[in-house]
């Protein structure tokens, strides 16, 4: 939990500082890969099988989610600054950014699912995801990481459909990850594939719901 809370504070703190200076994609890349280095050190030192499985889950989900990201880029809803290294339609760092994000939220979901009834864990993660998203997207826009346009938004930065999509992803994490620690490593990759497909679906579905 110390690892999770520490890297979460580093990530949101880095986004917050970046929002004052608009450094663009180099800062986003730095924030993502510093966290990956911290996780690599943690795995090397502690050989934590649970964390390894959640990290693999996040890695697979991040790459499977690329078509979902591209869908909004092609529709001229999601805009990334020009000139940065890309994978398909997304910044190079984007699929890797899901690794810390899923570990941070996913571990909290796993922790909650082993202490509360499953529905309470899902509800708690949904609230956590929904509340954090407007701040995250506002920081990203001000930092020149990305921005949205041509959709209904909260505070001119966070589309309503993104908030709902994040809630739907967050609510699923305790379901995906509750027993991941007892399963073989390859099962984490299978779950990541399922999670990525789910996230690719939640974006268009949330857009249809919110208009």
PDB file of N, CA and C in Angstrom, residues 1 7 36 41 62 69 72 75 102 133-134 147 151 155 170-171 199:
ATOM      1  N   UNK A   1       0.830  -1.205   0.000  1.00  0.00           N
ATOM      2  CA  UNK A   1       0.000   0.000   0.000  1.00  0.00           C
ATOM      3  C   UNK A   1       0.867   1.259   0.000  1.00  0.00           C
ATOM      4  N   UNK A   7       3.388   6.190  -5.294  1.00  0.00           N
ATOM      5  CA  UNK A   7       3.435   6.437  -6.735  1.00  0.00           C
ATOM      6  C   UNK A   7       2.201   7.195  -7.208  1.00  0.00           C
ATOM      7  N   UNK A  36       7.353   3.202 -13.822  1.00  0.00           N
ATOM      8  CA  UNK A  36       7.692   1.853 -14.262  1.00  0.00           C
ATOM      9  C   UNK A  36       9.030   1.410 -13.672  1.00  0.00           C
ATOM     10  N   UNK A  41      11.976  -1.972  -9.820  1.00  0.00           N
ATOM     11  CA  UNK A  41      12.822  -2.123  -8.628  1.00  0.00           C
ATOM     12  C   UNK A  41      12.083  -2.904  -7.543  1.00  0.00           C
ATOM     13  N   UNK A  62      -3.577  -1.965 -21.650  1.00  0.00           N
ATOM     14  CA  UNK A  62      -3.153  -0.727 -22.289  1.00  0.00           C
ATOM     15  C   UNK A  62      -2.991  -0.862 -23.784  1.00  0.00           C
ATOM     16  N   UNK A  69      -8.755   4.279 -28.102  1.00  0.00           N
ATOM     17  CA  UNK A  69      -8.158   5.607 -28.126  1.00  0.00           C
ATOM     18  C   UNK A  69      -8.209   6.181 -29.544  1.00  0.00           C
ATOM     19  N   UNK A  72     -11.514   7.836 -30.887  1.00  0.00           N
ATOM     20  CA  UNK A  72     -11.813   9.236 -30.553  1.00  0.00           C
ATOM     21  C   UNK A  72     -10.891  10.197 -31.280  1.00  0.00           C
ATOM     22  N   UNK A  75     -12.360  10.546 -34.750  1.00  0.00           N
ATOM     23  CA  UNK A  75     -13.601  11.323 -34.701  1.00  0.00           C
ATOM     24  C   UNK A  75     -13.367  12.785 -34.336  1.00  0.00           C
ATOM     25  N   UNK A 102      -3.538   1.123 -13.598  1.00  0.00           N
ATOM     26  CA  UNK A 102      -4.254  -0.090 -13.213  1.00  0.00           C
ATOM     27  C   UNK A 102      -3.710  -0.657 -11.908  1.00  0.00           C
ATOM     28  N   UNK A 133     -11.301  11.729 -12.049  1.00  0.00           N
ATOM     29  CA  UNK A 133     -11.175  11.981 -13.478  1.00  0.00           C
ATOM     30  C   UNK A 133     -11.198  13.468 -13.858  1.00  0.00           C
ATOM     31  N   UNK A 134     -12.108  14.309 -13.328  1.00  0.00           N
ATOM     32  CA  UNK A 134     -12.074  15.728 -13.715  1.00  0.00           C
ATOM     33  C   UNK A 134     -10.742  16.412 -13.384  1.00  0.00           C
ATOM     34  N   UNK A 147      -6.151  16.991 -25.120  1.00  0.00           N
ATOM     35  CA  UNK A 147      -7.396  17.668 -24.777  1.00  0.00           C
ATOM     36  C   UNK A 147      -8.524  17.114 -25.639  1.00  0.00           C
ATOM     37  N   UNK A 151     -17.417  17.885 -27.807  1.00  0.00           N
ATOM     38  CA  UNK A 151     -18.299  17.066 -26.967  1.00  0.00           C
ATOM     39  C   UNK A 151     -18.719  17.888 -25.753  1.00  0.00           C
ATOM     40  N   UNK A 155     -16.366  21.550 -16.880  1.00  0.00           N
ATOM     41  CA  UNK A 155     -15.282  22.516 -16.679  1.00  0.00           C
ATOM     42  C   UNK A 155     -14.398  22.661 -17.925  1.00  0.00           C
ATOM     43  N   UNK A 170     -13.505   1.350 -13.576  1.00  0.00           N
ATOM     44  CA  UNK A 170     -13.145   1.212 -12.166  1.00  0.00           C
ATOM     45  C   UNK A 170     -14.023   0.184 -11.465  1.00  0.00           C
ATOM     46  N   UNK A 171     -15.317   0.198 -11.776  1.00  0.00           N
ATOM     47  CA  UNK A 171     -16.233  -0.718 -11.091  1.00  0.00           C
ATOM     48  C   UNK A 171     -15.929  -2.166 -11.446  1.00  0.00           C
ATOM     49  N   UNK A 199     -12.988  -1.941 -21.922  1.00  0.00           N
ATOM     50  CA  UNK A 199     -12.756  -0.500 -21.959  1.00  0.00           C
ATOM     51  C   UNK A 199     -13.012   0.057 -23.361  1.00  0.00           C
TER      52      UNK A 199
END
